[in-house]
Amino acid sequence: MYQPSAFSNWWPKYLREQTVKYWCEDSQGVASGMVLKKRKVQPRALLGTYYWIWGGGMGADDELAAEEEMEGHLTITSSKTSNIALKDINATFEIGVETGSFRGLKLQNRSTPNCFVMKESIIEEEENTGDHCIAVSEDVDDRGNPYVIFGYDYGPGGCHEGGGFYAFVAKKDSADMSAAEHHRLGIYVDAQDMEDEALGVKEEDAET
């Protein structure tokens, strides 16, 4: 979900408005999801408590269900106080009634330097339940902190036939969102309005 993907205009309008989205220069269109931070983030910068501000499920049939209200948080800590590496990163999280934790992160691949796979995870007392991950967004909140995305792989037997994937977006220190923050993430913004705004800016730039 956090990777750039084509935006589906056939989704109901209320879902298109609720989901996180952005203007993609490459495709010249609105895409669902968030762009990951390009500059490498140091493990220490991940530490802190983050609160869910958006969640969406992407199933095998590519249907997305956005949730307006999210409860819970993600607390990222380290087993060391200095020279912190990805393997030293630990976390606990609550998503509604579900709880879990993980120990250690590792880089998913070199092409996405800020997407990390959980080495050991426990969700509802079950160990290593899927390919869960943590990623860091290019977008930042009003205080300049990037958002953290928790990718929850619920695998076969989840909400969608054939399994699926849930992406939870979290903001550091608070779940309160300003109108500007919502707008930058494309939440409650119509896709057509985003496209008109982006193309309008480009036209004005061309005139100057």
C-alpha positions as YAML, in Angstrom:
chain: A
units: angstrom
residues:
- id: 1
  name: MET
  ca: [0.00, 0.00, 0.00]
- id: 2
  name: TYR
  ca: [2.86, 2.36, 0.78]
- id: 3
  name: GLN
  ca: [4.42, 1.67, -2.63]
- id: 4
  name: PRO
  ca: [3.25, 3.79, -5.58]
- id: 5
  name: SER
  ca: [0.34, 2.13, -7.35]
- id: 6
  name: ALA
  ca: [-2.29, 3.08, -9.92]
- id: 7
  name: PHE
  ca: [-5.30, 4.89, -8.51]
- id: 8
  name: SER
  ca: [-8.59, 3.11, -9.23]
- id: 9
  name: ASN
  ca: [-11.25, 5.57, -10.37]
- id: 10
  name: TRP
  ca: [-13.89, 2.86, -10.13]
- id: 11
  name: TRP
  ca: [-13.68, 2.86, -6.33]
- id: 12
  name: PRO
  ca: [-16.67, 4.48, -4.63]
- id: 13
  name: LYS
  ca: [-16.16, 8.23, -4.21]
- id: 14
  name: TYR
  ca: [-16.08, 8.06, -0.41]
- id: 15
  name: LEU
  ca: [-13.19, 5.57, -0.55]
- id: 16
  name: ARG
  ca: [-11.28, 7.67, -3.06]
- id: 17
  name: GLU
  ca: [-11.57, 10.61, -0.66]
- id: 18
  name: GLN
  ca: [-10.61, 8.65, 2.48]
- id: 19
  name: THR
  ca: [-7.52, 6.89, 1.21]
- id: 20
  name: VAL
  ca: [-3.98, 8.27, 1.35]
- id: 21
  name: LYS
  ca: [-2.87, 9.35, -2.11]
- id: 22
  name: TYR
  ca: [-0.55, 11.67, -3.97]
- id: 23
  name: TRP
  ca: [0.15, 13.20, -7.37]
- id: 24
  name: CYS
  ca: [2.60, 10.98, -9.28]
- id: 25
  name: GLU
  ca: [4.75, 12.89, -11.77]
- id: 26
  name: ASP
  ca: [5.84, 9.70, -13.55]
- id: 27
  name: SER
  ca: [2.32, 8.56, -14.39]
- id: 28
  name: GLN
  ca: [0.85, 12.08, -14.48]
- id: 29
  name: GLY
  ca: [-2.02, 10.93, -12.33]
- id: 30
  name: VAL
  ca: [-3.22, 10.40, -8.76]
- id: 31
  name: ALA
  ca: [-1.81, 7.26, -7.13]
- id: 32
  name: SER
  ca: [-2.91, 5.50, -3.95]
- id: 33
  name: GLY
  ca: [-0.45, 5.10, -1.11]
- id: 34
  name: MET
  ca: [2.57, 7.08, 0.02]
- id: 35
  name: VAL
  ca: [6.04, 7.65, -1.37]
- id: 36
  name: LEU
  ca: [8.82, 6.27, 0.81]
- id: 37
  name: LYS
  ca: [11.62, 8.51, 1.99]
- id: 38
  name: LYS
  ca: [14.53, 8.40, -0.46]
- id: 39
  name: ARG
  ca: [17.32, 9.49, 1.89]
- id: 40
  name: LYS
  ca: [18.44, 6.75, 4.27]
- id: 41
  name: VAL
  ca: [17.00, 7.08, 7.77]
- id: 42
  name: GLN
  ca: [19.23, 6.22, 10.71]
- id: 43
  name: PRO
  ca: [17.78, 3.58, 13.09]
- id: 44
  name: ARG
  ca: [17.88, 6.01, 16.05]
- id: 45
  name: ALA
  ca: [15.49, 8.33, 14.19]
- id: 46
  name: LEU
  ca: [12.80, 5.62, 14.30]
- id: 47
  name: LEU
  ca: [12.55, 5.65, 18.10]
- id: 48
  name: GLY
  ca: [9.40, 7.05, 19.66]
- id: 49
  name: THR
  ca: [5.67, 6.49, 20.01]
- id: 50
  name: TYR
  ca: [3.47, 6.78, 16.95]
- id: 51
  name: TYR
  ca: [-0.33, 6.90, 16.81]
- id: 52
  name: TRP
  ca: [-2.42, 5.48, 13.97]
- id: 53
  name: ILE
  ca: [-4.04, 8.10, 11.79]
- id: 54
  name: TRP
  ca: [-5.12, 5.95, 8.83]
- id: 55
  name: GLY
  ca: [-5.51, 2.31, 7.90]
- id: 56
  name: GLY
  ca: [-6.37, 0.58, 4.66]
- id: 57
  name: GLY
  ca: [-6.58, -3.02, 3.57]
- id: 58
  name: MET
  ca: [-5.44, -4.24, 0.18]
- id: 59
  name: GLY
  ca: [-6.70, -7.72, -0.58]
- id: 60
  name: ALA
  ca: [-5.94, -10.17, -3.34]
- id: 61
  name: ASP
  ca: [-8.82, -8.67, -5.35]
- id: 62
  name: ASP
  ca: [-7.26, -5.19, -5.05]
- id: 63
  name: GLU
  ca: [-10.22, -3.74, -3.22]
- id: 64
  name: LEU
  ca: [-9.29, -1.13, -0.65]
- id: 65
  name: ALA
  ca: [-11.21, -0.45, 2.53]
- id: 66
  name: ALA
  ca: [-10.19, 2.73, 4.32]
- id: 67
  name: GLU
  ca: [-10.86, 3.22, 8.02]
- id: 68
  name: GLU
  ca: [-11.55, 6.72, 9.32]
- id: 69
  name: GLU
  ca: [-10.88, 6.08, 13.01]
- id: 70
  name: MET
  ca: [-7.90, 4.11, 14.22]
- id: 71
  name: GLU
  ca: [-7.18, 3.21, 17.84]
- id: 72
  name: GLY
  ca: [-3.82, 2.20, 19.26]
- id: 73
  name: HIS
  ca: [-0.18, 3.03, 18.82]
- id: 74
  name: LEU
  ca: [3.26, 1.79, 17.84]
- id: 75
  name: THR
  ca: [6.15, 2.28, 20.28]
- id: 76
  name: ILE
  ca: [9.62, 1.78, 18.82]
- id: 77
  name: THR
  ca: [12.55, 1.31, 21.21]
- id: 78
  name: SER
  ca: [16.11, 0.02, 21.09]
- id: 79
  name: SER
  ca: [17.99, -2.58, 23.10]
- id: 80
  name: LYS
  ca: [21.05, -0.29, 22.95]
- id: 81
  name: THR
  ca: [21.63, 3.36, 23.82]
- id: 82
  name: SER
  ca: [24.41, 4.05, 21.32]
- id: 83
  name: ASN
  ca: [25.55, 2.79, 17.91]
- id: 84
  name: ILE
  ca: [22.01, 1.58, 17.27]
- id: 85
  name: ALA
  ca: [21.62, -0.78, 14.32]
- id: 86
  name: LEU
  ca: [18.47, -2.14, 12.67]
- id: 87
  name: LYS
  ca: [18.89, -5.43, 14.52]
- id: 88
  name: ASP
  ca: [18.61, -3.52, 17.84]
- id: 89
  name: ILE
  ca: [15.20, -2.02, 17.04]
- id: 90
  name: ASN
  ca: [12.24, -3.44, 18.98]
- id: 91
  name: ALA
  ca: [8.61, -2.42, 19.18]
- id: 92
  name: THR
  ca: [5.23, -3.08, 20.70]
- id: 93
  name: PHE
  ca: [1.95, -2.15, 19.06]
- id: 94
  name: GLU
  ca: [-1.78, -2.09, 19.60]
- id: 95
  name: ILE
  ca: [-4.24, -1.98, 16.71]
- id: 96
  name: GLY
  ca: [-7.75, -1.94, 18.10]
- id: 97
  name: VAL
  ca: [-8.00, -5.14, 20.16]
- id: 98
  name: GLU
  ca: [-4.92, -6.73, 18.57]
- id: 99
  name: THR
  ca: [-1.53, -6.52, 20.24]
- id: 100
  name: GLY
  ca: [1.91, -7.56, 19.09]
- id: 101
  name: SER
  ca: [5.63, -6.94, 19.17]
- id: 102
  name: PHE
  ca: [8.73, -7.45, 17.10]
- id: 103
  name: ARG
  ca: [12.46, -7.72, 17.67]
- id: 104
  name: GLY
  ca: [14.95, -6.61, 15.09]
- id: 105
  name: LEU
  ca: [14.61, -5.14, 11.62]
- id: 106
  name: LYS
  ca: [16.44, -5.82, 8.38]
- id: 107
  name: LEU
  ca: [16.51, -3.95, 5.09]
- id: 108
  name: GLN
  ca: [13.93, -5.26, 2.62]
- id: 109
  name: ASN
  ca: [16.10, -4.50, -0.41]
- id: 110
  name: ARG
  ca: [18.65, -1.93, -1.54]
- id: 111
  name: SER
  ca: [16.23, -0.19, -3.90]
- id: 112
  name: THR
  ca: [13.97, 0.84, -0.97]
- id: 113
  name: PRO
  ca: [16.39, 2.03, 1.77]
- id: 114
  name: ASN
  ca: [13.64, 2.94, 4.24]
- id: 115
  name: CYS
  ca: [11.51, -0.20, 4.17]
- id: 116
  name: PHE
  ca: [12.41, -2.74, 6.83]
- id: 117
  name: VAL
  ca: [11.20, -6.30, 7.40]
- id: 118
  name: MET
  ca: [10.57, -7.53, 10.94]
- id: 119
  name: LYS
  ca: [13.01, -10.31, 11.84]
- id: 120
  name: GLU
  ca: [10.91, -11.77, 14.67]
- id: 121
  name: SER
  ca: [7.27, -10.87, 15.22]
- id: 122
  name: ILE
  ca: [4.59, -11.94, 17.68]
- id: 123
  name: ILE
  ca: [0.96, -11.01, 17.09]
- id: 124
  name: GLU
  ca: [-1.71, -12.25, 19.47]
- id: 125
  name: GLU
  ca: [0.88, -14.73, 20.89]
- id: 126
  name: GLU
  ca: [1.56, -16.25, 17.46]
- id: 127
  name: GLU
  ca: [5.16, -16.06, 16.27]
- id: 128
  name: ASN
  ca: [6.27, -14.92, 12.80]
- id: 129
  name: THR
  ca: [2.78, -14.65, 11.36]
- id: 130
  name: GLY
  ca: [3.79, -13.06, 8.04]
- id: 131
  name: ASP
  ca: [6.06, -10.68, 6.18]
- id: 132
  name: HIS
  ca: [5.31, -7.62, 8.29]
- id: 133
  name: CYS
  ca: [7.33, -4.46, 7.72]
- id: 134
  name: ILE
  ca: [8.00, -0.90, 8.83]
- id: 135
  name: ALA
  ca: [8.57, 1.93, 6.34]
- id: 136
  name: VAL
  ca: [9.26, 5.67, 6.52]
- id: 137
  name: SER
  ca: [7.41, 8.18, 4.34]
- id: 138
  name: GLU
  ca: [8.72, 11.13, 2.37]
- id: 139
  name: ASP
  ca: [5.75, 13.15, 3.67]
- id: 140
  name: VAL
  ca: [6.19, 14.86, 7.02]
- id: 141
  name: ASP
  ca: [3.79, 16.22, 9.62]
- id: 142
  name: ASP
  ca: [3.58, 19.88, 10.67]
- id: 143
  name: ARG
  ca: [6.53, 19.38, 13.04]
- id: 144
  name: GLY
  ca: [8.74, 17.92, 10.31]
- id: 145
  name: ASN
  ca: [8.54, 14.29, 11.44]
- id: 146
  name: PRO
  ca: [8.03, 11.66, 8.74]
- id: 147
  name: TYR
  ca: [5.12, 9.25, 9.07]
- id: 148
  name: VAL
  ca: [5.76, 5.59, 9.79]
- id: 149
  name: ILE
  ca: [3.88, 2.91, 7.86]
- id: 150
  name: PHE
  ca: [3.28, -0.49, 9.43]
- id: 151
  name: GLY
  ca: [2.68, -3.13, 6.79]
- id: 152
  name: TYR
  ca: [0.63, -5.97, 8.27]
- id: 153
  name: ASP
  ca: [0.61, -9.14, 6.15]
- id: 154
  name: TYR
  ca: [-2.40, -11.14, 7.29]
- id: 155
  name: GLY
  ca: [-1.80, -13.87, 4.72]
- id: 156
  name: PRO
  ca: [-4.27, -16.55, 3.52]
- id: 157
  name: GLY
  ca: [-7.51, -16.69, 5.44]
- id: 158
  name: GLY
  ca: [-7.67, -12.97, 6.16]
- id: 159
  name: CYS
  ca: [-10.45, -10.55, 5.29]
- id: 160
  name: HIS
  ca: [-10.02, -11.24, 1.58]
- id: 161
  name: GLU
  ca: [-10.01, -14.61, -0.13]
- id: 162
  name: GLY
  ca: [-6.41, -15.51, -0.84]
- id: 163
  name: GLY
  ca: [-5.07, -13.24, 1.89]
- id: 164
  name: GLY
  ca: [-4.07, -9.63, 1.79]
- id: 165
  name: PHE
  ca: [-2.18, -6.75, 3.29]
- id: 166
  name: TYR
  ca: [-3.04, -3.94, 5.65]
- id: 167
  name: ALA
  ca: [-1.14, -0.66, 5.82]
- id: 168
  name: PHE
  ca: [-1.38, 1.48, 8.94]
- id: 169
  name: VAL
  ca: [-0.02, 5.04, 8.84]
- id: 170
  name: ALA
  ca: [1.17, 6.49, 12.14]
- id: 171
  name: LYS
  ca: [2.12, 9.99, 13.29]
- id: 172
  name: LYS
  ca: [4.76, 10.64, 15.94]
- id: 173
  name: ASP
  ca: [3.59, 11.74, 19.42]
- id: 174
  name: SER
  ca: [-0.05, 12.47, 18.51]
- id: 175
  name: ALA
  ca: [-3.01, 11.23, 16.49]
- id: 176
  name: ASP
  ca: [-4.35, 14.76, 16.03]
- id: 177
  name: MET
  ca: [-4.23, 15.84, 12.39]
- id: 178
  name: SER
  ca: [-4.40, 19.38, 11.05]
- id: 179
  name: ALA
  ca: [-6.26, 20.26, 7.87]
- id: 180
  name: ALA
  ca: [-2.89, 20.85, 6.18]
- id: 181
  name: GLU
  ca: [-1.64, 17.39, 7.17]
- id: 182
  name: HIS
  ca: [-4.78, 15.74, 5.83]
- id: 183
  name: HIS
  ca: [-4.40, 17.67, 2.59]
- id: 184
  name: ARG
  ca: [-0.75, 16.71, 2.10]
- id: 185
  name: LEU
  ca: [-1.63, 13.02, 2.53]
- id: 186
  name: GLY
  ca: [-4.65, 13.31, 0.24]
- id: 187
  name: ILE
  ca: [-7.05, 12.19, 2.99]
- id: 188
  name: TYR
  ca: [-10.60, 13.54, 2.52]
- id: 189
  name: VAL
  ca: [-9.43, 15.11, -0.74]
- id: 190
  name: ASP
  ca: [-11.18, 14.17, -3.98]
- id: 191
  name: ALA
  ca: [-8.81, 12.64, -6.54]
- id: 192
  name: GLN
  ca: [-10.12, 14.90, -9.28]
- id: 193
  name: ASP
  ca: [-9.47, 17.97, -7.14]
- id: 194
  name: MET
  ca: [-5.91, 16.76, -6.57]
- id: 195
  name: GLU
  ca: [-5.41, 16.30, -10.29]
- id: 196
  name: ASP
  ca: [-6.85, 19.74, -11.10]
- id: 197
  name: GLU
  ca: [-4.64, 21.35, -8.46]
- id: 198
  name: ALA
  ca: [-1.50, 19.61, -9.73]
- id: 199
  name: LEU
  ca: [-2.18, 20.41, -13.37]
- id: 200
  name: GLY
  ca: [-3.14, 23.98, -12.51]
- id: 201
  name: VAL
  ca: [0.18, 24.52, -10.75]
- id: 202
  name: LYS
  ca: [2.03, 23.06, -13.73]
- id: 203
  name: GLU
  ca: [0.16, 25.36, -16.15]
- id: 204
  name: GLU
  ca: [0.98, 28.43, -14.05]
- id: 205
  name: ASP
  ca: [4.64, 27.42, -13.98]
- id: 206
  name: ALA
  ca: [4.61, 27.03, -17.76]
- id: 207
  name: GLU
  ca: [3.16, 30.53, -18.22]
- id: 208
  name: THR
  ca: [5.91, 32.09, -16.15]
...
